[in-house]
mmCIF file of C-alpha atoms in Angstrom:
data_model
loop_
_atom_site.group_PDB
_atom_site.id
_atom_site.type_symbol
_atom_site.label_atom_id
_atom_site.label_comp_id
_atom_site.label_asym_id
_atom_site.label_seq_id
_atom_site.Cartn_x
_atom_site.Cartn_y
_atom_site.Cartn_z
ATOM 1 C CA MET A 1 68.957 -43.616 -29.390
ATOM 2 C CA ASN A 2 69.508 -40.749 -31.818
ATOM 3 C CA ILE A 3 66.491 -40.150 -34.055
ATOM 4 C CA LEU A 4 66.599 -37.950 -37.155
ATOM 5 C CA LEU A 5 63.072 -37.009 -38.223
ATOM 6 C CA ILE A 6 62.713 -35.510 -41.703
ATOM 7 C CA THR A 7 59.264 -34.287 -42.709
ATOM 8 C CA GLN A 8 57.552 -31.286 -44.215
ATOM 9 C CA LEU A 9 54.564 -32.110 -41.993
ATOM 10 C CA PHE A 10 56.339 -30.829 -38.898
ATOM 11 C CA PRO A 11 54.562 -27.630 -37.768
ATOM 12 C CA ALA A 12 56.527 -24.474 -37.147
ATOM 13 C CA ASP A 13 53.634 -23.312 -34.983
ATOM 14 C CA SER A 14 50.031 -24.193 -34.172
ATOM 15 C CA ALA A 15 48.767 -22.065 -37.074
ATOM 16 C CA ALA A 16 50.581 -24.108 -39.708
ATOM 17 C CA ARG A 17 47.902 -25.431 -42.058
ATOM 18 C CA TYR A 18 49.462 -28.465 -43.722
ATOM 19 C CA SER A 19 51.175 -30.013 -40.739
ATOM 20 C CA SER A 20 50.867 -32.828 -38.265
ATOM 21 C CA GLY A 21 50.687 -32.023 -34.590
ATOM 22 C CA ALA A 22 50.987 -35.766 -33.996
ATOM 23 C CA LEU A 23 54.556 -35.847 -35.347
ATOM 24 C CA ARG A 24 55.462 -32.972 -33.054
ATOM 25 C CA GLU A 25 53.982 -34.858 -30.111
ATOM 26 C CA PHE A 26 55.873 -38.025 -31.077
ATOM 27 C CA ALA A 27 59.164 -36.097 -31.077
ATOM 28 C CA LEU A 28 58.437 -34.529 -27.684
ATOM 29 C CA GLU A 29 57.497 -37.874 -26.133
ATOM 30 C CA TRP A 30 60.620 -39.547 -27.545
ATOM 31 C CA GLU A 31 62.739 -36.850 -25.956
ATOM 32 C CA LYS A 32 60.907 -37.315 -22.627
ATOM 33 C CA ALA A 33 61.789 -41.007 -22.823
ATOM 34 C CA GLY A 34 65.487 -40.079 -22.854
ATOM 35 C CA HIS A 35 66.268 -40.129 -26.576
ATOM 36 C CA CYS A 36 67.899 -37.449 -28.720
ATOM 37 C CA VAL A 37 65.755 -36.089 -31.546
ATOM 38 C CA GLN A 38 66.560 -33.677 -34.344
ATOM 39 C CA VAL A 39 64.038 -32.487 -36.927
ATOM 40 C CA ILE A 40 64.817 -31.450 -40.487
ATOM 41 C CA ARG A 41 61.858 -29.666 -42.039
ATOM 42 C CA PRO A 42 62.102 -29.523 -45.872
ATOM 43 C CA HIS A 43 60.425 -26.417 -47.274
ATOM 44 C CA PHE A 44 59.420 -26.597 -50.925
ATOM 45 C CA ALA A 45 58.839 -23.662 -53.262
ATOM 46 C CA TYR A 46 55.084 -24.283 -53.588
ATOM 47 C CA GLU A 47 54.413 -24.027 -49.837
ATOM 48 C CA LYS A 48 52.489 -21.106 -48.375
ATOM 49 C CA GLU A 49 53.921 -21.456 -44.891
ATOM 50 C CA PRO A 50 56.776 -18.945 -44.374
ATOM 51 C CA PHE A 51 60.326 -20.274 -44.464
ATOM 52 C CA ARG A 52 62.010 -20.140 -41.063
ATOM 53 C CA GLU A 53 65.511 -18.721 -41.512
ATOM 54 C CA LYS A 54 66.861 -19.846 -38.157
ATOM 55 C CA PRO A 55 66.576 -23.182 -36.321
ATOM 56 C CA PHE A 56 64.301 -23.198 -33.287
ATOM 57 C CA ILE A 57 64.038 -25.410 -30.236
ATOM 58 C CA ILE A 58 61.029 -27.308 -28.915
ATOM 59 C CA GLY A 59 60.883 -29.405 -25.776
ATOM 60 C CA ARG A 60 64.147 -29.455 -23.854
ATOM 61 C CA ASN A 61 66.541 -29.600 -26.774
ATOM 62 C CA ILE A 62 64.895 -30.707 -30.023
ATOM 63 C CA GLN A 63 66.322 -28.592 -32.820
ATOM 64 C CA VAL A 64 64.000 -27.975 -35.766
ATOM 65 C CA GLU A 65 65.618 -26.583 -38.889
ATOM 66 C CA PHE A 66 63.993 -25.571 -42.173
ATOM 67 C CA ILE A 67 65.912 -26.347 -45.375
ATOM 68 C CA GLN A 68 65.070 -25.632 -49.019
ATOM 69 C CA PRO A 69 65.536 -28.546 -51.439
ATOM 70 C CA LYS A 70 65.807 -27.769 -55.138
ATOM 71 C CA ARG A 71 63.310 -29.110 -57.664
ATOM 72 C CA VAL A 72 63.654 -30.104 -61.323
ATOM 73 C CA PRO A 73 60.048 -29.769 -62.613
ATOM 74 C CA LEU A 74 60.498 -31.700 -65.867
ATOM 75 C CA VAL A 75 61.408 -34.958 -64.125
ATOM 76 C CA LYS A 76 59.634 -34.090 -60.841
ATOM 77 C CA TRP A 77 62.898 -34.599 -58.958
ATOM 78 C CA THR A 78 63.891 -32.858 -55.731
ATOM 79 C CA PHE A 79 67.390 -32.863 -54.287
ATOM 80 C CA TYR A 80 69.453 -31.447 -51.449
ATOM 81 C CA SER A 81 73.150 -31.883 -50.713
ATOM 82 C CA TYR A 82 73.655 -34.742 -48.254
ATOM 83 C CA ALA A 83 77.062 -33.311 -47.352
ATOM 84 C CA LYS A 84 75.436 -29.978 -46.480
ATOM 85 C CA LEU A 85 72.736 -31.729 -44.456
ATOM 86 C CA ARG A 86 75.231 -33.864 -42.530
ATOM 87 C CA LYS A 87 76.961 -30.689 -41.364
ATOM 88 C CA LYS A 88 73.675 -29.644 -39.751
ATOM 89 C CA LEU A 89 73.362 -32.834 -37.712
ATOM 90 C CA GLN A 90 73.888 -32.532 -33.964
ATOM 91 C CA PHE A 91 74.633 -36.236 -33.605
ATOM 92 C CA ALA A 92 75.270 -39.432 -35.546
ATOM 93 C CA PRO A 93 71.712 -40.754 -36.159
ATOM 94 C CA ASP A 94 70.827 -44.337 -35.257
ATOM 95 C CA VAL A 95 67.740 -44.173 -37.471
ATOM 96 C CA VAL A 96 66.325 -41.852 -40.125
ATOM 97 C CA VAL A 97 62.536 -41.397 -40.162
ATOM 98 C CA CYS A 98 60.803 -39.684 -43.100
ATOM 99 C CA HIS A 99 57.126 -38.738 -43.275
ATOM 100 C CA LEU A 100 55.434 -37.628 -46.514
ATOM 101 C CA TYR A 101 56.518 -38.542 -50.008
ATOM 102 C CA ASN A 102 58.516 -35.437 -50.957
ATOM 103 C CA SER A 103 60.657 -36.017 -47.887
ATOM 104 C CA TYR A 104 61.445 -39.662 -48.569
ATOM 105 C CA PHE A 105 61.839 -39.062 -52.309
ATOM 106 C CA THR A 106 64.473 -36.433 -51.522
ATOM 107 C CA PHE A 107 66.313 -38.059 -48.618
ATOM 108 C CA SER A 108 66.006 -41.817 -49.192
ATOM 109 C CA GLY A 109 69.723 -42.100 -49.841
ATOM 110 C CA LEU A 110 70.783 -40.389 -46.612
ATOM 111 C CA ALA A 111 70.137 -43.413 -44.385
ATOM 112 C CA ARG A 112 72.070 -45.602 -46.831
ATOM 113 C CA GLN A 113 74.977 -43.168 -46.690
ATOM 114 C CA LEU A 114 74.813 -43.109 -42.889
ATOM 115 C CA LYS A 115 74.387 -46.934 -42.795
ATOM 116 C CA VAL A 116 71.395 -46.797 -40.460
ATOM 117 C CA PRO A 117 67.766 -48.052 -40.712
ATOM 118 C CA PHE A 118 65.394 -45.987 -42.837
ATOM 119 C CA VAL A 119 61.728 -45.738 -41.759
ATOM 120 C CA ILE A 120 58.978 -44.260 -43.933
ATOM 121 C CA GLY A 121 55.725 -42.910 -42.497
ATOM 122 C CA ILE A 122 52.681 -43.889 -44.566
ATOM 123 C CA HIS A 123 49.852 -41.359 -44.736
ATOM 124 C CA MET A 124 46.720 -40.966 -46.828
ATOM 125 C CA SER A 125 48.684 -38.996 -49.430
ATOM 126 C CA ASP A 126 51.156 -41.856 -49.934
ATOM 127 C CA ILE A 127 48.289 -44.197 -50.761
ATOM 128 C CA LYS A 128 46.739 -41.597 -53.033
ATOM 129 C CA ILE A 129 49.818 -40.906 -55.180
ATOM 130 C CA ALA A 130 50.425 -44.650 -55.613
ATOM 131 C CA LYS A 131 47.483 -44.638 -58.031
ATOM 132 C CA ASN A 132 49.723 -42.761 -60.478
ATOM 133 C CA TRP A 133 52.086 -45.184 -62.250
ATOM 134 C CA PHE A 134 54.984 -42.706 -62.311
ATOM 135 C CA HIS A 135 54.801 -42.003 -58.583
ATOM 136 C CA ARG A 136 54.241 -45.678 -57.754
ATOM 137 C CA PHE A 137 57.364 -46.599 -59.727
ATOM 138 C CA HIS A 138 59.294 -43.923 -57.829
ATOM 139 C CA GLN A 139 57.896 -45.202 -54.525
ATOM 140 C CA GLN A 140 58.912 -48.769 -55.357
ATOM 141 C CA MET A 141 62.489 -47.628 -55.960
ATOM 142 C CA VAL A 142 62.622 -45.828 -52.612
ATOM 143 C CA PHE A 143 60.731 -48.467 -50.622
ATOM 144 C CA ARG A 144 63.374 -51.102 -51.396
ATOM 145 C CA GLN A 145 65.727 -49.158 -49.137
ATOM 146 C CA ALA A 146 63.289 -48.963 -46.218
ATOM 147 C CA SER A 147 63.659 -51.018 -43.055
ATOM 148 C CA GLY A 148 60.091 -50.328 -41.927
ATOM 149 C CA PHE A 149 56.847 -48.530 -42.756
ATOM 150 C CA ALA A 150 55.046 -46.622 -40.004
ATOM 151 C CA CYS A 151 51.397 -46.662 -41.078
ATOM 152 C CA ARG A 152 49.286 -43.938 -39.529
ATOM 153 C CA SER A 153 46.097 -46.008 -39.396
ATOM 154 C CA GLN A 154 44.864 -49.588 -39.702
ATOM 155 C CA SER A 155 43.017 -48.719 -42.885
ATOM 156 C CA TYR A 156 46.135 -47.342 -44.555
ATOM 157 C CA GLU A 157 48.266 -50.259 -43.383
ATOM 158 C CA LYS A 158 45.805 -52.588 -45.107
ATOM 159 C CA GLN A 159 45.714 -50.510 -48.302
ATOM 160 C CA PHE A 160 49.500 -50.141 -48.351
ATOM 161 C CA SER A 161 49.957 -53.899 -48.008
ATOM 162 C CA GLU A 162 47.566 -54.502 -50.902
ATOM 163 C CA ILE A 163 49.353 -52.017 -53.188
ATOM 164 C CA PHE A 164 52.888 -53.001 -52.138
ATOM 165 C CA PRO A 165 52.578 -56.656 -51.019
ATOM 166 C CA SER A 166 56.343 -57.230 -51.118
ATOM 167 C CA HIS A 167 56.703 -54.777 -48.200
ATOM 168 C CA ALA A 168 53.705 -55.941 -46.136
ATOM 169 C CA ASP A 169 55.941 -57.728 -43.609
ATOM 170 C CA LYS A 170 57.715 -54.461 -42.762
ATOM 171 C CA THR A 171 54.657 -52.445 -41.716
ATOM 172 C CA PHE A 172 53.675 -51.384 -38.219
ATOM 173 C CA LEU A 173 51.086 -49.004 -36.798
ATOM 174 C CA ALA A 174 52.061 -45.471 -35.754
ATOM 175 C CA GLN A 175 48.761 -44.101 -34.499
ATOM 176 C CA SER A 176 48.133 -40.821 -32.741
ATOM 177 C CA GLY A 177 47.213 -40.362 -29.103
ATOM 178 C CA ILE A 178 45.486 -37.804 -26.913
ATOM 179 C CA PRO A 179 46.548 -36.213 -23.606
ATOM 180 C CA PRO A 180 45.802 -38.546 -20.675
ATOM 181 C CA ASP A 181 43.706 -35.846 -18.984
ATOM 182 C CA TYR A 182 41.196 -36.156 -21.821
ATOM 183 C CA LEU A 183 40.414 -39.722 -20.755
ATOM 184 C CA LYS A 184 39.018 -38.390 -17.479
ATOM 185 C CA MET A 185 36.527 -36.125 -19.199
ATOM 186 C CA LYS A 186 32.843 -36.952 -19.265
ATOM 187 C CA THR A 187 30.051 -35.252 -21.113
ATOM 188 C CA THR A 188 28.493 -32.437 -19.109
ATOM 189 C CA SER A 189 25.413 -32.165 -21.288
ATOM 190 C CA GLU A 190 22.050 -32.711 -19.623
ATOM 191 C CA ASP A 191 19.054 -34.579 -20.948
ATOM 192 C CA SER A 192 17.353 -32.424 -23.530
ATOM 193 C CA PRO A 193 14.668 -32.834 -26.178
ATOM 194 C CA ILE A 194 17.121 -31.163 -28.576
ATOM 195 C CA THR A 195 19.914 -33.345 -29.973
ATOM 196 C CA ARG A 196 23.148 -31.369 -30.014
ATOM 197 C CA ILE A 197 25.421 -32.321 -32.903
ATOM 198 C CA ILE A 198 28.932 -31.015 -33.549
ATOM 199 C CA THR A 199 31.696 -31.059 -36.145
ATOM 200 C CA VAL A 200 35.239 -29.851 -35.460
ATOM 201 C CA SER A 201 37.305 -29.502 -38.609
ATOM 202 C CA ARG A 202 38.913 -27.260 -41.157
ATOM 203 C CA LEU A 203 36.129 -26.221 -43.487
ATOM 204 C CA GLU A 204 37.317 -27.958 -46.656
ATOM 205 C CA LYS A 205 35.404 -29.746 -49.392
ATOM 206 C CA ARG A 206 36.765 -33.184 -48.469
ATOM 207 C CA LYS A 207 35.339 -32.863 -44.953
ATOM 208 C CA GLN A 208 31.840 -33.023 -46.513
ATOM 209 C CA ILE A 209 30.148 -30.806 -43.952
ATOM 210 C CA ASP A 210 27.717 -29.748 -46.675
ATOM 211 C CA ARG A 211 26.455 -33.343 -46.776
ATOM 212 C CA VAL A 212 25.927 -33.287 -43.020
ATOM 213 C CA ILE A 213 23.827 -30.125 -43.338
ATOM 214 C CA ARG A 214 21.747 -31.663 -46.133
ATOM 215 C CA ALA A 215 21.296 -34.863 -44.120
ATOM 216 C CA LEU A 216 20.141 -32.918 -41.077
ATOM 217 C CA LYS A 217 17.631 -31.038 -43.213
ATOM 218 C CA GLU A 218 16.044 -34.372 -44.115
ATOM 219 C CA LEU A 219 15.899 -35.331 -40.437
ATOM 220 C CA SER A 220 14.175 -32.132 -39.356
ATOM 221 C CA VAL A 221 10.710 -33.674 -39.527
ATOM 222 C CA GLU A 222 11.743 -36.532 -37.214
ATOM 223 C CA SER A 223 14.008 -34.893 -34.648
ATOM 224 C CA ASP A 224 14.719 -31.498 -33.103
ATOM 225 C CA TRP A 225 18.434 -30.741 -33.346
ATOM 226 C CA HIS A 226 21.109 -28.072 -33.137
ATOM 227 C CA TYR A 227 24.340 -28.310 -35.133
ATOM 228 C CA THR A 228 27.581 -26.523 -34.149
ATOM 229 C CA ILE A 229 30.415 -26.235 -36.666
ATOM 230 C CA VAL A 230 33.814 -25.422 -35.125
ATOM 231 C CA GLY A 231 36.559 -24.357 -37.520
ATOM 232 C CA GLU A 232 37.547 -22.052 -40.344
ATOM 233 C CA GLY A 233 38.389 -22.632 -43.988
ATOM 234 C CA GLY A 234 37.674 -21.901 -47.617
ATOM 235 C CA GLU A 235 34.257 -23.585 -47.596
ATOM 236 C CA LYS A 236 32.792 -21.438 -44.803
ATOM 237 C CA ASP A 237 30.959 -18.976 -47.075
ATOM 238 C CA GLU A 238 29.521 -21.795 -49.176
ATOM 239 C CA LEU A 239 28.356 -23.650 -46.066
ATOM 240 C CA LYS A 240 26.681 -20.508 -44.765
ATOM 241 C CA ARG A 241 25.006 -20.000 -48.133
ATOM 242 C CA LEU A 242 23.735 -23.598 -48.066
ATOM 243 C CA THR A 243 22.462 -23.185 -44.501
ATOM 244 C CA ASN A 244 20.532 -20.096 -45.519
ATOM 245 C CA GLU A 245 19.200 -21.745 -48.679
ATOM 246 C CA LEU A 246 17.848 -24.688 -46.651
ATOM 247 C CA ASP A 247 16.339 -22.322 -44.079
ATOM 248 C CA LEU A 248 18.420 -23.793 -41.250
ATOM 249 C CA ASN A 249 19.911 -20.657 -39.729
ATOM 250 C CA GLU A 250 18.125 -21.287 -36.426
ATOM 251 C CA HIS A 251 19.585 -24.804 -36.238
ATOM 252 C CA VAL A 252 23.178 -24.323 -37.456
ATOM 253 C CA HIS A 253 25.803 -22.280 -35.609
ATOM 254 C CA PHE A 254 29.263 -21.440 -36.978
ATOM 255 C CA ALA A 255 31.552 -21.109 -33.945
ATOM 256 C CA GLY A 256 34.764 -20.333 -35.867
ATOM 257 C CA ALA A 257 38.203 -21.558 -34.837
ATOM 258 C CA LEU A 258 38.645 -22.209 -31.106
ATOM 259 C CA PRO A 259 41.618 -23.053 -28.841
ATOM 260 C CA ARG A 260 41.958 -26.755 -28.075
ATOM 261 C CA ALA A 261 40.705 -26.389 -24.493
ATOM 262 C CA GLU A 262 37.533 -24.658 -25.715
ATOM 263 C CA VAL A 263 37.067 -27.330 -28.378
ATOM 264 C CA MET A 264 36.998 -29.965 -25.634
ATOM 265 C CA GLU A 265 34.436 -27.906 -23.704
ATOM 266 C CA GLN A 266 32.273 -27.723 -26.812
ATOM 267 C CA LEU A 267 32.551 -31.480 -27.386
ATOM 268 C CA GLN A 268 31.430 -32.123 -23.816
ATOM 269 C CA GLN A 269 28.278 -30.101 -24.418
ATOM 270 C CA HIS A 270 27.167 -32.122 -27.466
ATOM 271 C CA GLU A 271 25.792 -35.629 -27.848
ATOM 272 C CA VAL A 272 26.851 -36.518 -31.398
ATOM 273 C CA PHE A 273 30.077 -35.802 -33.276
ATOM 274 C CA VAL A 274 30.029 -36.243 -37.054
ATOM 275 C CA LEU A 275 32.806 -35.875 -39.631
ATOM 276 C CA PRO A 276 32.245 -37.956 -42.812
ATOM 277 C CA SER A 277 35.481 -36.855 -44.489
ATOM 278 C CA TYR A 278 37.477 -38.714 -47.107
ATOM 279 C CA GLN A 279 41.273 -38.864 -47.519
ATOM 280 C CA GLU A 280 41.566 -38.620 -43.729
ATOM 281 C CA THR A 281 44.817 -40.097 -42.375
ATOM 282 C CA PHE A 282 43.668 -40.446 -38.775
ATOM 283 C CA GLY A 283 41.938 -37.525 -37.115
ATOM 284 C CA LEU A 284 42.655 -37.011 -33.427
ATOM 285 C CA VAL A 285 39.404 -35.135 -33.051
ATOM 286 C CA TYR A 286 37.468 -38.420 -33.325
ATOM 287 C CA LEU A 287 39.284 -39.717 -30.233
ATOM 288 C CA GLU A 288 38.805 -36.401 -28.455
ATOM 289 C CA ALA A 289 35.077 -36.568 -29.177
ATOM 290 C CA MET A 290 34.916 -40.119 -27.835
ATOM 291 C CA ALA A 291 36.741 -39.016 -24.668
ATOM 292 C CA ALA A 292 34.255 -36.164 -24.236
ATOM 293 C CA GLY A 293 31.322 -38.575 -24.336
ATOM 294 C CA CYS A 294 30.036 -37.971 -27.862
ATOM 295 C CA LEU A 295 28.570 -40.631 -30.105
ATOM 296 C CA VAL A 296 31.051 -40.479 -32.988
ATOM 297 C CA ILE A 297 30.287 -40.879 -36.690
ATOM 298 C CA GLY A 298 33.275 -41.305 -39.041
ATOM 299 C CA SER A 299 33.905 -42.628 -42.539
ATOM 300 C CA ARG A 300 34.336 -46.234 -43.576
ATOM 301 C CA ASN A 301 37.753 -47.148 -45.095
ATOM 302 C CA GLU A 302 39.354 -43.960 -43.797
ATOM 303 C CA GLY A 303 41.849 -43.372 -40.993
ATOM 304 C CA ILE A 304 39.429 -43.865 -38.097
ATOM 305 C CA ASP A 305 38.088 -47.151 -39.505
ATOM 306 C CA GLY A 306 39.525 -49.922 -37.362
ATOM 307 C CA ILE A 307 39.394 -47.752 -34.262
ATOM 308 C CA ILE A 308 35.654 -47.202 -34.580
ATOM 309 C CA GLN A 309 33.668 -50.402 -34.991
ATOM 310 C CA ASP A 310 30.317 -49.600 -36.578
ATOM 311 C CA GLY A 311 27.494 -49.993 -34.080
ATOM 312 C CA GLU A 312 29.873 -51.022 -31.293
ATOM 313 C CA ASN A 313 31.814 -47.974 -30.073
ATOM 314 C CA GLY A 314 30.597 -45.495 -32.693
ATOM 315 C CA PHE A 315 29.363 -45.412 -36.267
ATOM 316 C CA LEU A 316 30.869 -45.567 -39.757
ATOM 317 C CA CYS A 317 29.136 -44.218 -42.822
ATOM 318 C CA ASP A 318 29.942 -44.425 -46.503
ATOM 319 C CA ALA A 319 31.252 -40.909 -47.075
ATOM 320 C CA ALA A 320 30.423 -41.048 -50.780
ATOM 321 C CA ILE A 321 26.722 -41.702 -50.209
ATOM 322 C CA GLN A 322 24.455 -38.968 -48.849
ATOM 323 C CA GLU A 323 21.862 -41.482 -47.658
ATOM 324 C CA SER A 324 24.493 -43.343 -45.621
ATOM 325 C CA ILE A 325 25.445 -40.183 -43.708
ATOM 326 C CA GLN A 326 21.786 -39.488 -43.081
ATOM 327 C CA ALA A 327 21.120 -43.064 -41.923
ATOM 328 C CA LYS A 328 23.990 -43.035 -39.413
ATOM 329 C CA LEU A 329 22.889 -39.682 -38.017
ATOM 330 C CA MET A 330 19.394 -41.076 -37.561
ATOM 331 C CA GLU A 331 20.780 -44.229 -35.945
ATOM 332 C CA ALA A 332 22.803 -42.209 -33.438
ATOM 333 C CA ILE A 333 20.008 -39.764 -32.670
ATOM 334 C CA SER A 334 17.447 -42.544 -32.217
ATOM 335 C CA LEU A 335 19.426 -44.570 -29.668
ATOM 336 C CA ASP A 336 17.678 -45.102 -26.357
ATOM 337 C CA ALA A 337 19.449 -44.594 -23.017
ATOM 338 C CA ASP A 338 20.687 -48.182 -22.821
ATOM 339 C CA GLY A 339 22.007 -48.038 -26.372
ATOM 340 C CA ARG A 340 23.901 -44.813 -25.712
ATOM 341 C CA LYS A 341 25.356 -46.225 -22.490
ATOM 342 C CA ARG A 342 26.581 -49.324 -24.333
ATOM 343 C CA ILE A 343 28.284 -47.263 -27.046
ATOM 344 C CA HIS A 344 29.833 -44.913 -24.471
ATOM 345 C CA GLN A 345 31.255 -47.756 -22.390
ATOM 346 C CA ARG A 346 32.858 -49.422 -25.392
ATOM 347 C CA ALA A 347 34.205 -46.080 -26.615
ATOM 348 C CA GLU A 348 35.834 -45.515 -23.227
ATOM 349 C CA GLN A 349 37.448 -48.959 -23.409
ATOM 350 C CA THR A 350 38.727 -48.172 -26.918
ATOM 351 C CA ILE A 351 40.505 -44.931 -26.065
ATOM 352 C CA GLU A 352 42.117 -46.085 -22.805
ATOM 353 C CA ASN A 353 45.265 -47.088 -24.697
ATOM 354 C CA PHE A 354 45.246 -44.051 -26.990
ATOM 355 C CA THR A 355 47.336 -41.696 -24.877
ATOM 356 C CA LEU A 356 50.212 -39.675 -26.337
ATOM 357 C CA GLU A 357 52.734 -41.560 -24.224
ATOM 358 C CA ASN A 358 51.428 -45.018 -25.147
ATOM 359 C CA LYS A 359 51.326 -44.355 -28.882
ATOM 360 C CA ALA A 360 54.712 -42.598 -28.951
ATOM 361 C CA ASN A 361 56.251 -45.513 -27.029
ATOM 362 C CA GLU A 362 54.745 -48.033 -29.433
ATOM 363 C CA TYR A 363 56.336 -46.169 -32.347
ATOM 364 C CA LEU A 364 59.601 -45.880 -30.410
ATOM 365 C CA ASN A 365 59.695 -49.614 -29.660
ATOM 366 C CA HIS A 366 59.424 -50.402 -33.356
ATOM 367 C CA LEU A 367 62.311 -48.037 -34.079
ATOM 368 C CA LYS A 368 64.395 -49.703 -31.349
ATOM 369 C CA LYS A 369 63.790 -53.140 -32.848
ATOM 370 C CA LEU A 370 64.940 -51.967 -36.268
ATOM 371 C CA VAL A 371 68.058 -50.316 -34.807
ATOM 372 C CA ASP A 372 68.888 -53.419 -32.729
ATOM 373 C CA ARG A 373 68.389 -55.662 -35.749
ATOM 374 C CA SER A 374 70.625 -53.445 -37.862
ATOM 375 C CA SER A 375 73.323 -53.423 -35.173
ATOM 376 C CA ALA A 376 73.215 -57.229 -34.889
ATOM 377 C CA VAL A 377 73.658 -57.637 -38.632
ATOM 378 C CA SER A 378 76.546 -55.188 -38.842
#
């Protein structure tokens, strides 16, 4: 099968800020399974990531090429010559897959021109812009052409189906996975009177790390704890200022950005992982924390909801309510040995199927069904 993937979320390198490593992993796994993949990476004028002048290769032979669509600001319309794009194609695609709204707004007609199935990836941002009547109208026009909708989480599949009920029967899950080696990892932390808590994230406002710090301040009288924050971002100075203001410098450590292998080592050395973010599409780090043996606290109605079952294999808080974050931290910290063992066992059962290969193959099987169905009709 020949798969054309069009998305501005595809990372040029690991340092790319607004990108999805999951889409890169999907492409690599599809190629490993014997399929041909080509990536078109639209680059819009507002982006900070540098434009790559020349195509580059990942995997064995996946060509990734940056292109620059034009934009008409007054009508919020982007366009790119389909004839020019078709000249860049290495093969005749069997399916066109677009992730992120600017990509499917711009290239929705390409699949129709090629007479192949058109699949749209649904992320948090697609749900968010649907609240605007203009964008929702535009989405409705494009969605009529789609053969399927690859929803990046259970929560967003549910929300998408509620907003666009006429397309609910075309949705399927396209969740992320983690390397299989991670499933063999166990926590190496030893019993300690100090509860070691960790967050791994870009330091952005929507991650709500400030609320975690405030919640931990309230818990100081009931528990001895140490909090490690792994990551960099625009909120770092403000978080440090807050830590100092609350007199928590001895409890809170800013570890900065770390390579993925070192992140896993850090997760193994902590008992509780907390990230009460909002507008979170999925978040592989939650699965990585579960694999490392952490008790995981995520946000209700966000990307990890549906994977984490509150009180069963982890915890879900209401990210908008400070007291809810505090309550879930206290619940996790207060668990006895039997309670922790129960949560850990169920977490291990949850992530067994969440390998890169399994999740990429699930996505691939949905694409195959759509291609086969299209071939049968034609």
